[in-house]
Amino acid sequence: MIVGVPKEIKNHEYRVGLTPAAAKEFVAHGHQVIVETNAGTAIGFTDEQYVEAGASIIATPAEIFATADMIVKVKEPQPNECKMLREGQTLYTYLHLAPDATQTELLVASGATCIAYETVTDHTGGLPLLAPMSEVAGRMSIQAGAHHLEKAQGGSGTLLGGVPGVAPAKVLVLGGGVVGTNAAKMALGMGADVTILDRSLPRLRQLDDIFNGTVKTVFSTVDAIEYYTAKADLVIGAVLIPGAAAPKLINKTHIASMKPGSVVVDVAIDQGGCFETAKATTHQDPTYVVDDVVHYCVANMPGGVARTSTMALNNATLPFGLALANKGPKRAMLEDKHLLNGLNVHKGKVTYKAVVDALGDKLNLEYMDAAEALAL
Ligand SMILES: NC(=O)C1=CN([C@@H]2O[C@H](COP(=O)(O)OP(=O)(O)OC[C@H]3O[C@@H](n4cnc5c(N)ncnc54)[C@H](O)[C@@H]3O)[C@@H](O)[C@H]2O)C=CC1
Ligand SMILES: CC(=O)C(=O)O
Ligand SMILES: [Mg+2]
């Protein structure tokens, strides 16, 4: 199979779909790998390294999309990329379709087989291709929050850990999954006073064990959200219902109740965000202010530490990517229900229920079971 790796084009996105080491694995399995020139240069993966790995360097994205059987990316395809996809071609990348009608419409129109990293599952009920980026974004969320609590960044001038004689800042983490756990680790490490809200009691029990009582765990209710948000210096939005639009847990009234100069980091913004006041921002212009509360809502946070993120992402995506290439996408998915869960769009059919729930009426979409769609 010909595996194509275009350069990412989202704002300040320097990650790349395959590292040279991953490209070498595909070549070792008898595949041809084509990489757009300078796809990884910004993070130290040079064209020469890809050539040494056995890949070919291609001048333009148009040539990659025209030639490749499978496109391996990081971020959701931008409109001009969607328009280059075609039936019979596989797209393997993050998609986040539920909050994105434009992309969904374009992928349906393309006829291509579109596999979303973020909905591939594992036998523990986890999301193995989302997890590495959630680890990164969770850790970064505290760095970003601490930075924006500084006066010069619009914050209240609060140090997360406090100092002897001055109490630490209060950090509220909404959602104690991968992002939330990694955020809590960093916040604790900096000496903050951390509370995690989740609606899963088993998860709260696990968190209590993991943190050995050093974080407060609270069952997520409207009342708890109201109470803890008003007291927090920093709120991290980290909830997820896989593949679905994020629930809006924090409304305008909650935001208005916060202290001036408090900071919210909506990591869940890639699924539409869990703050009513959130809108996606970029690394170039990451924040805006609503009711004196600084909002940081960067939809591709791991792109900020693109070298670490690319290696972490490839560790997770490589085995599934090789299965797709070695067996062909159809057989690979039919033989692995966890990979099949990644299929969101195939031959114009939407095969992920939560996407149809979010956009079905607006786009006139009908849901089709993934295995059934693969038989088309
Ligand atoms: N902005 C960015 O650059 C990035 C964003 N993300 C996003 O971060 C979000 C979280 O991802 P993960 O931590 O991997 O998900 P996860 O599935 O590991 O954790 C989500 C947690 O939210 C909890 N939850 C769901 N509904 C809730 C509610 N109503 N109240 C309280 N808790 C609730 C679940 O019980 C679960 O523990 C996702 O939207 C993901 O796409 C991930 C990586 C990068
Ligand atoms: C998960 C995601 O959206 C990202 O890593 O950019
Ligand atoms: Mg206020």
GROMACS .gro file of C-alpha atoms and ligand atoms in nm:
model
  427
    1MET     CA    1   0.000   0.000   0.000
    2ILE     CA    2   0.111   0.360  -0.055
    3VAL     CA    3   0.101   0.549   0.276
    4GLY     CA    4   0.096   0.930   0.242
    5VAL     CA    5   0.197   1.182   0.508
    6PRO     CA    6   0.107   1.545   0.430
    7LYS     CA    7   0.246   1.836   0.633
    8GLU     CA    8  -0.004   1.958   0.894
    9ILE     CA    9  -0.157   2.295   0.809
   10LYS     CA   10  -0.348   2.398   1.122
   11ASN     CA   11  -0.226   2.709   1.309
   12HIS     CA   12   0.108   2.636   1.481
   13GLU     CA   13   0.063   2.262   1.428
   14TYR     CA   14   0.407   2.105   1.396
   15ARG     CA   15   0.317   1.743   1.472
   16VAL     CA   16   0.347   1.492   1.187
   17GLY     CA   17   0.152   1.172   1.118
   18LEU     CA   18   0.458   0.942   1.103
   19THR     CA   19   0.799   0.981   1.263
   20PRO     CA   20   1.093   0.856   1.051
   21ALA     CA   21   1.106   0.549   1.282
   22ALA     CA   22   0.737   0.477   1.214
   23ALA     CA   23   0.790   0.529   0.839
   24LYS     CA   24   1.071   0.271   0.857
   25GLU     CA   25   0.828   0.018   1.011
   26PHE     CA   26   0.583   0.060   0.720
   27VAL     CA   27   0.871   0.022   0.472
   28ALA     CA   28   0.992  -0.289   0.656
   29HIS     CA   29   0.643  -0.437   0.607
   30GLY     CA   30   0.670  -0.384   0.231
   31HIS     CA   31   0.477  -0.056   0.199
   32GLN     CA   32   0.573   0.258   0.012
   33VAL     CA   33   0.577   0.574   0.225
   34ILE     CA   34   0.553   0.921   0.073
   35VAL     CA   35   0.609   1.227   0.292
   36GLU     CA   36   0.551   1.592   0.203
   37THR     CA   37   0.873   1.793   0.206
   38ASN     CA   38   0.945   1.955   0.544
   39ALA     CA   39   0.653   1.771   0.708
   40GLY     CA   40   0.864   1.714   1.022
   41THR     CA   41   1.150   1.963   0.984
   42ALA     CA   42   1.019   2.201   1.252
   43ILE     CA   43   1.050   1.929   1.518
   44GLY     CA   44   1.383   1.787   1.403
   45PHE     CA   45   1.257   1.514   1.168
   46THR     CA   46   1.436   1.612   0.847
   47ASP     CA   47   1.360   1.502   0.490
   48GLU     CA   48   1.697   1.324   0.496
   49GLN     CA   49   1.588   1.114   0.795
   50TYR     CA   50   1.271   1.008   0.612
   51VAL     CA   51   1.476   0.916   0.303
   52GLU     CA   52   1.713   0.713   0.524
   53ALA     CA   53   1.404   0.537   0.663
   54GLY     CA   54   1.313   0.437   0.307
   55ALA     CA   55   1.040   0.697   0.240
   56SER     CA   56   1.018   0.928  -0.064
   57ILE     CA   57   0.987   1.304  -0.031
   58ILE     CA   58   0.707   1.466  -0.232
   59ALA     CA   59   0.678   1.836  -0.312
   60THR     CA   60   0.305   1.904  -0.269
   61PRO     CA   61   0.006   1.784  -0.067
   62ALA     CA   62  -0.189   1.749  -0.394
   63GLU     CA   63   0.054   1.477  -0.511
   64ILE     CA   64   0.031   1.296  -0.175
   65PHE     CA   65  -0.352   1.296  -0.175
   66ALA     CA   66  -0.365   1.192  -0.542
   67THR     CA   67  -0.128   0.897  -0.496
   68ALA     CA   68  -0.171   0.751  -0.147
   69ASP     CA   69  -0.403   0.462  -0.054
   70MET     CA   70  -0.396   0.574   0.310
   71ILE     CA   71  -0.338   0.927   0.441
   72VAL     CA   72  -0.187   0.940   0.791
   73LYS     CA   73  -0.230   1.275   0.965
   74VAL     CA   74  -0.263   1.425   1.312
   75LYS     CA   75  -0.532   1.692   1.305
   76GLU     CA   76  -0.872   1.681   1.139
   77PRO     CA   77  -0.846   1.753   0.765
   78GLN     CA   78  -0.899   2.117   0.675
   79PRO     CA   79  -1.159   2.190   0.399
   80ASN     CA   80  -0.904   2.194   0.114
   81GLU     CA   81  -0.767   1.859   0.236
   82CYS     CA   82  -1.117   1.706   0.260
   83LYS     CA   83  -1.178   1.804  -0.101
   84MET     CA   84  -0.872   1.601  -0.211
   85LEU     CA   85  -0.996   1.278  -0.047
   86ARG     CA   86  -1.169   1.015  -0.261
   87GLU     CA   87  -1.359   0.688  -0.245
   88GLY     CA   88  -1.128   0.390  -0.192
   89GLN     CA   89  -0.884   0.603   0.010
   90THR     CA   90  -0.841   0.568   0.388
   91LEU     CA   91  -0.793   0.865   0.620
   92TYR     CA   92  -0.633   0.784   0.957
   93THR     CA   93  -0.625   1.086   1.194
   94TYR     CA   94  -0.815   1.278   1.465
   95LEU     CA   95  -1.156   1.390   1.331
   96HIS     CA   96  -1.373   1.523   1.621
   97LEU     CA   97  -1.679   1.528   1.392
   98ALA     CA   98  -1.967   1.580   1.639
   99PRO     CA   99  -1.906   1.956   1.683
  100ASP     CA  100  -1.793   2.007   1.319
  101ALA     CA  101  -2.073   2.005   1.060
  102THR     CA  102  -1.854   2.143   0.780
  103GLN     CA  103  -1.594   1.868   0.807
  104THR     CA  104  -1.860   1.597   0.846
  105GLU     CA  105  -2.037   1.713   0.530
  106LEU     CA  106  -1.710   1.721   0.334
  107LEU     CA  107  -1.600   1.374   0.451
  108VAL     CA  108  -1.940   1.228   0.364
  109ALA     CA  109  -1.916   1.388   0.019
  110SER     CA  110  -1.561   1.253  -0.033
  111GLY     CA  111  -1.666   0.885  -0.020
  112ALA     CA  112  -1.342   0.808   0.168
  113THR     CA  113  -1.298   0.564   0.460
  114CYS     CA  114  -1.239   0.791   0.760
  115ILE     CA  115  -1.104   0.647   1.084
  116ALA     CA  116  -1.098   0.875   1.390
  117TYR     CA  117  -0.812   0.816   1.633
  118GLU     CA  118  -1.029   0.944   1.917
  119THR     CA  119  -1.296   0.672   1.890
  120VAL     CA  120  -1.069   0.365   1.855
  121THR     CA  121  -1.115   0.164   2.177
  122ASP     CA  122  -0.926  -0.097   2.380
  123HIS     CA  123  -1.030  -0.397   2.590
  124THR     CA  124  -1.031  -0.190   2.911
  125GLY     CA  125  -1.287   0.056   2.772
  126GLY     CA  126  -1.016   0.318   2.716
  127LEU     CA  127  -0.935   0.525   2.408
  128PRO     CA  128  -0.576   0.421   2.327
  129LEU     CA  129  -0.517   0.667   2.044
  130LEU     CA  130  -0.660   0.964   2.235
  131ALA     CA  131  -0.480   0.877   2.560
  132PRO     CA  132  -0.127   0.993   2.469
  133MET     CA  133  -0.251   1.336   2.359
  134SER     CA  134  -0.476   1.357   2.664
  135GLU     CA  135  -0.171   1.289   2.881
  136VAL     CA  136   0.009   1.575   2.706
  137ALA     CA  137  -0.288   1.817   2.712
  138GLY     CA  138  -0.367   1.736   3.076
  139ARG     CA  139  -0.012   1.815   3.180
  140MET     CA  140  -0.001   2.128   2.963
  141SER     CA  141  -0.332   2.255   3.097
  142ILE     CA  142  -0.173   2.332   3.433
  143GLN     CA  143   0.130   2.499   3.272
  144ALA     CA  144  -0.107   2.713   3.066
  145GLY     CA  145  -0.330   2.784   3.364
  146ALA     CA  146  -0.038   2.880   3.591
  147HIS     CA  147   0.101   3.112   3.322
  148HIS     CA  148  -0.231   3.288   3.264
  149LEU     CA  149  -0.287   3.339   3.637
  150GLU     CA  150   0.008   3.581   3.620
  151LYS     CA  151  -0.090   3.951   3.623
  152ALA     CA  152   0.082   4.031   3.292
  153GLN     CA  153  -0.126   3.757   3.123
  154GLY     CA  154  -0.457   3.897   3.254
  155GLY     CA  155  -0.475   3.671   3.558
  156SER     CA  156  -0.542   3.748   3.923
  157GLY     CA  157  -0.174   3.733   4.015
  158THR     CA  158  -0.201   3.403   4.202
  159LEU     CA  159   0.081   3.148   4.237
  160LEU     CA  160  -0.055   2.792   4.214
  161GLY     CA  161   0.145   2.657   4.506
  162GLY     CA  162   0.126   2.965   4.727
  163VAL     CA  163   0.423   3.006   4.966
  164PRO     CA  164   0.467   2.934   5.336
  165GLY     CA  165   0.213   3.157   5.507
  166VAL     CA  166  -0.005   3.204   5.196
  167ALA     CA  167  -0.259   2.940   5.094
  168PRO     CA  168  -0.221   2.767   4.756
  169ALA     CA  169  -0.455   2.831   4.463
  170LYS     CA  170  -0.767   2.618   4.421
  171VAL     CA  171  -0.770   2.406   4.106
  172LEU     CA  172  -1.094   2.239   3.996
  173VAL     CA  173  -1.068   1.956   3.743
  174LEU     CA  174  -1.395   1.866   3.572
  175GLY     CA  175  -1.370   1.505   3.453
  176GLY     CA  176  -1.118   1.266   3.608
  177GLY     CA  177  -1.018   1.067   3.299
  178VAL     CA  178  -0.679   1.082   3.128
  179VAL     CA  179  -0.667   1.462   3.088
  180GLY     CA  180  -0.804   1.517   3.437
  181THR     CA  181  -0.563   1.276   3.605
  182ASN     CA  182  -0.261   1.425   3.433
  183ALA     CA  183  -0.378   1.778   3.515
  184ALA     CA  184  -0.423   1.679   3.879
  185LYS     CA  185  -0.072   1.527   3.892
  186MET     CA  186   0.086   1.849   3.765
  187ALA     CA  187  -0.127   2.074   3.985
  188LEU     CA  188  -0.041   1.867   4.294
  189GLY     CA  189   0.325   1.873   4.195
  190MET     CA  190   0.309   2.253   4.194
  191GLY     CA  191   0.150   2.252   4.538
  192ALA     CA  192  -0.207   2.353   4.445
  193ASP     CA  193  -0.524   2.258   4.632
  194VAL     CA  194  -0.692   2.018   4.385
  195THR     CA  195  -1.053   1.899   4.355
  196ILE     CA  196  -1.166   1.652   4.085
  197LEU     CA  197  -1.532   1.620   3.984
  198ASP     CA  198  -1.653   1.316   3.791
  199ARG     CA  199  -1.991   1.153   3.747
  200SER     CA  200  -1.842   0.803   3.762
  201LEU     CA  201  -1.818   0.673   4.120
  202PRO     CA  202  -1.584   0.386   4.023
  203ARG     CA  203  -1.352   0.644   3.866
  204LEU     CA  204  -1.363   0.862   4.178
  205ARG     CA  205  -1.267   0.556   4.385
  206GLN     CA  206  -0.971   0.486   4.155
  207LEU     CA  207  -0.861   0.850   4.179
  208ASP     CA  208  -0.880   0.840   4.556
  209ASP     CA  209  -0.646   0.538   4.548
  210ILE     CA  210  -0.411   0.685   4.285
  211PHE     CA  211  -0.369   1.010   4.476
  212ASN     CA  212  -0.387   0.851   4.818
  213GLY     CA  213  -0.622   1.116   4.949
  214THR     CA  214  -0.409   1.414   4.837
  215VAL     CA  215  -0.686   1.538   4.601
  216LYS     CA  216  -1.051   1.588   4.692
  217THR     CA  217  -1.286   1.378   4.479
  218VAL     CA  218  -1.645   1.499   4.446
  219PHE     CA  219  -1.941   1.347   4.262
  220SER     CA  220  -2.036   1.579   3.974
  221THR     CA  221  -2.377   1.744   4.021
  222VAL     CA  222  -2.507   2.086   3.918
  223ASP     CA  223  -2.476   2.188   4.282
  224ALA     CA  224  -2.114   2.072   4.314
  225ILE     CA  225  -2.019   2.244   3.988
  226GLU     CA  226  -2.178   2.569   4.110
  227TYR     CA  227  -2.008   2.554   4.450
  228TYR     CA  228  -1.655   2.457   4.341
  229THR     CA  229  -1.643   2.680   4.032
  230ALA     CA  230  -1.718   2.993   4.235
  231LYS     CA  231  -1.427   2.912   4.469
  232ALA     CA  232  -1.170   2.807   4.206
  233ASP     CA  233  -0.872   3.007   4.078
  234LEU     CA  234  -0.825   2.766   3.787
  235VAL     CA  235  -1.084   2.532   3.629
  236ILE     CA  236  -0.977   2.259   3.383
  237GLY     CA  237  -1.253   2.127   3.152
  238ALA     CA  238  -1.171   1.760   3.089
  239VAL     CA  239  -1.500   1.573   3.043
  240LEU     CA  240  -1.569   1.340   2.753
  241ILE     CA  241  -1.854   1.134   2.618
  242PRO     CA  242  -1.663   0.947   2.344
  243GLY     CA  243  -1.725   1.085   1.996
  244ALA     CA  244  -2.008   1.311   2.117
  245ALA     CA  245  -2.037   1.687   2.156
  246ALA     CA  246  -1.912   1.777   2.506
  247PRO     CA  247  -2.183   1.848   2.765
  248LYS     CA  248  -2.195   2.220   2.859
  249LEU     CA  249  -2.142   2.182   3.233
  250ILE     CA  250  -2.034   2.539   3.310
  251ASN     CA  251  -2.274   2.812   3.206
  252LYS     CA  252  -2.244   3.191   3.185
  253THR     CA  253  -2.376   3.234   3.540
  254HIS     CA  254  -2.106   3.002   3.678
  255ILE     CA  255  -1.840   3.202   3.493
  256ALA     CA  256  -1.981   3.529   3.626
  257SER     CA  257  -1.959   3.387   3.980
  258MET     CA  258  -1.582   3.335   3.954
  259LYS     CA  259  -1.325   3.577   4.098
  260PRO     CA  260  -1.185   3.837   3.855
  261GLY     CA  261  -0.863   3.710   3.697
  262SER     CA  262  -0.951   3.343   3.745
  263VAL     CA  263  -0.859   3.116   3.455
  264VAL     CA  264  -1.047   2.839   3.274
  265VAL     CA  265  -0.875   2.592   3.040
  266ASP     CA  266  -1.129   2.404   2.827
  267VAL     CA  267  -0.933   2.102   2.707
  268ALA     CA  268  -1.260   1.946   2.584
  269ILE     CA  269  -1.286   2.223   2.323
  270ASP     CA  270  -1.196   1.974   2.047
  271GLN     CA  271  -1.535   1.811   2.114
  272GLY     CA  272  -1.705   2.153   2.126
  273GLY     CA  273  -1.608   2.248   2.483
  274CYS     CA  274  -1.772   2.200   2.825
  275PHE     CA  275  -1.799   2.573   2.906
  276GLU     CA  276  -2.092   2.762   2.753
  277THR     CA  277  -1.856   3.058   2.703
  278ALA     CA  278  -1.584   2.857   2.522
  279LYS     CA  279  -1.483   2.905   2.160
  280ALA     CA  280  -1.181   2.743   2.000
  281THR     CA  281  -0.859   2.947   2.005
  282THR     CA  282  -0.512   2.896   1.857
  283HIS     CA  283  -0.158   2.876   1.994
  284GLN     CA  284  -0.098   3.215   1.830
  285ASP     CA  285  -0.385   3.383   2.017
  286PRO     CA  286  -0.478   3.136   2.293
  287THR     CA  287  -0.695   3.341   2.531
  288TYR     CA  288  -0.986   3.582   2.556
  289VAL     CA  289  -1.176   3.721   2.854
  290VAL     CA  290  -1.544   3.676   2.950
  291ASP     CA  291  -1.672   3.839   3.271
  292ASP     CA  292  -1.314   3.899   3.391
  293VAL     CA  293  -1.233   3.527   3.355
  294VAL     CA  294  -0.943   3.435   3.125
  295HIS     CA  295  -1.045   3.157   2.882
  296TYR     CA  296  -0.776   2.932   2.725
  297CYS     CA  297  -0.939   2.705   2.463
  298VAL     CA  298  -0.668   2.581   2.227
  299ALA     CA  299  -0.807   2.287   2.029
  300ASN     CA  300  -0.465   2.136   1.949
  301MET     CA  301  -0.276   2.186   2.273
  302PRO     CA  302  -0.029   1.897   2.213
  303GLY     CA  303   0.082   2.081   1.897
  304GLY     CA  304   0.258   2.322   2.134
  305VAL     CA  305   0.500   2.046   2.237
  306ALA     CA  306   0.494   1.883   1.897
  307ARG     CA  307   0.811   1.678   1.926
  308THR     CA  308   0.710   1.497   2.245
  309SER     CA  309   0.352   1.467   2.116
  310THR     CA  310   0.447   1.323   1.777
  311MET     CA  311   0.655   1.049   1.937
  312ALA     CA  312   0.384   0.972   2.196
  313LEU     CA  313   0.114   0.964   1.928
  314ASN     CA  314   0.314   0.736   1.696
  315ASN     CA  315   0.374   0.487   1.980
  316ALA     CA  316  -0.003   0.441   1.993
  317THR     CA  317  -0.107   0.478   1.628
  318LEU     CA  318   0.162   0.257   1.472
  319PRO     CA  319   0.023  -0.093   1.552
  320PHE     CA  320  -0.326  -0.005   1.419
  321GLY     CA  321  -0.175   0.178   1.120
  322LEU     CA  322   0.033  -0.129   1.031
  323ALA     CA  323  -0.275  -0.353   1.062
  324LEU     CA  324  -0.464  -0.123   0.821
  325ALA     CA  325  -0.179  -0.134   0.571
  326ASN     CA  326  -0.092  -0.504   0.607
  327LYS     CA  327  -0.444  -0.648   0.594
  328GLY     CA  328  -0.617  -0.372   0.402
  329PRO     CA  329  -0.859  -0.144   0.590
  330LYS     CA  330  -1.170  -0.359   0.549
  331ARG     CA  331  -1.020  -0.684   0.682
  332ALA     CA  332  -0.823  -0.502   0.952
  333MET     CA  333  -1.141  -0.343   1.089
  334LEU     CA  334  -1.361  -0.651   1.057
  335GLU     CA  335  -1.102  -0.857   1.248
  336ASP     CA  336  -1.063  -0.599   1.528
  337LYS     CA  337  -1.377  -0.451   1.683
  338HIS     CA  338  -1.169  -0.186   1.860
  339LEU     CA  339  -1.032  -0.054   1.531
  340LEU     CA  340  -1.381  -0.083   1.379
  341ASN     CA  341  -1.502   0.154   1.654
  342GLY     CA  342  -1.273   0.413   1.496
  343LEU     CA  343  -1.466   0.412   1.169
  344ASN     CA  344  -1.674   0.733   1.152
  345VAL     CA  345  -1.746   0.771   0.779
  346HIS     CA  346  -1.730   0.521   0.490
  347LYS     CA  347  -1.854   0.558   0.133
  348GLY     CA  348  -2.074   0.853   0.229
  349LYS     CA  349  -2.230   0.682   0.533
  350VAL     CA  350  -2.180   0.802   0.891
  351THR     CA  351  -2.098   0.497   1.101
  352TYR     CA  352  -2.057   0.658   1.444
  353LYS     CA  353  -2.384   0.700   1.634
  354ALA     CA  354  -2.285   1.005   1.844
  355VAL     CA  355  -2.201   1.199   1.527
  356VAL     CA  356  -2.545   1.127   1.382
  357ASP     CA  357  -2.703   1.222   1.717
  358ALA     CA  358  -2.522   1.558   1.708
  359LEU     CA  359  -2.556   1.644   1.337
  360GLY     CA  360  -2.815   1.409   1.184
  361ASP     CA  361  -3.098   1.661   1.167
  362LYS     CA  362  -2.882   1.949   1.050
  363LEU     CA  363  -2.711   1.752   0.771
  364ASN     CA  364  -2.987   1.500   0.704
  365LEU     CA  365  -2.760   1.208   0.797
  366GLU     CA  366  -2.863   0.851   0.858
  367TYR     CA  367  -2.662   0.622   1.082
  368MET     CA  368  -2.530   0.297   0.937
  369ASP     CA  369  -2.360   0.025   1.143
  370ALA     CA  370  -1.986   0.022   1.068
  371ALA     CA  371  -1.961  -0.346   0.968
  372GLU     CA  372  -2.268  -0.309   0.746
  373ALA     CA  373  -2.118  -0.002   0.577
  374LEU     CA  374  -1.793  -0.190   0.508
  375ALA     CA  375  -1.995  -0.446   0.312
  376LEU     CA  376  -2.115  -0.174   0.068
  377LIG     N1  377  -0.763   2.048   2.335
  377LIG     C1  378  -0.675   1.953   2.307
  377LIG     O1  379  -0.572   1.978   2.249
  377LIG     C2  380  -0.701   1.813   2.350
  377LIG     C3  381  -0.825   1.778   2.392
  377LIG     N2  382  -0.853   1.654   2.440
  377LIG     C4  383  -0.991   1.632   2.485
  377LIG     O2  384  -1.000   1.628   2.627
  377LIG     C5  385  -1.123   1.566   2.661
  377LIG     C6  386  -1.103   1.463   2.773
  377LIG     O3  387  -1.032   1.352   2.721
  377LIG     P1  388  -0.988   1.227   2.811
  377LIG     O4  389  -0.943   1.271   2.944
  377LIG     O5  390  -0.897   1.144   2.729
  377LIG     O6  391  -1.126   1.149   2.827
  377LIG     P2  392  -1.160   1.032   2.929
  377LIG     O7  393  -1.266   0.952   2.868
  377LIG     O8  394  -1.035   0.965   2.976
  377LIG     O9  395  -1.217   1.111   3.056
  377LIG     C7  396  -1.338   1.181   3.054
  377LIG     C8  397  -1.397   1.179   3.193
  377LIG    O10  398  -1.511   1.267   3.191
  377LIG     C9  399  -1.606   1.211   3.279
  377LIG     N3  400  -1.737   1.272   3.253
  377LIG    C10  401  -1.819   1.255   3.147
  377LIG     N4  402  -1.930   1.331   3.160
  377LIG    C11  403  -1.916   1.396   3.281
  377LIG    C12  404  -1.997   1.488   3.352
  377LIG     N5  405  -2.117   1.525   3.306
  377LIG     N6  406  -1.951   1.536   3.472
  377LIG    C13  407  -1.832   1.497   3.519
  377LIG     N7  408  -1.751   1.410   3.455
  377LIG    C14  409  -1.793   1.360   3.339
  377LIG    C15  410  -1.600   1.061   3.252
  377LIG    O11  411  -1.655   0.985   3.357
  377LIG    C16  412  -1.448   1.041   3.237
  377LIG    O12  413  -1.387   1.003   3.360
  377LIG    C17  414  -1.176   1.508   2.529
  377LIG    O13  415  -1.272   1.594   2.474
  377LIG    C18  416  -1.054   1.502   2.444
  377LIG    O14  417  -1.085   1.499   2.306
  377LIG    C19  418  -0.756   1.557   2.447
  377LIG    C20  419  -0.629   1.586   2.402
  377LIG    C21  420  -0.593   1.714   2.345
  378LIG     C1  421  -0.671   1.509   2.057
  378LIG     C2  422  -0.646   1.630   1.980
  378LIG     O1  423  -0.739   1.693   1.936
  378LIG     C3  424  -0.512   1.675   1.957
  378LIG     O2  425  -0.418   1.610   2.002
  378LIG     O3  426  -0.494   1.779   1.893
  379MG      MG  427  -1.694   3.747   3.810
   0.00000   0.00000   0.00000
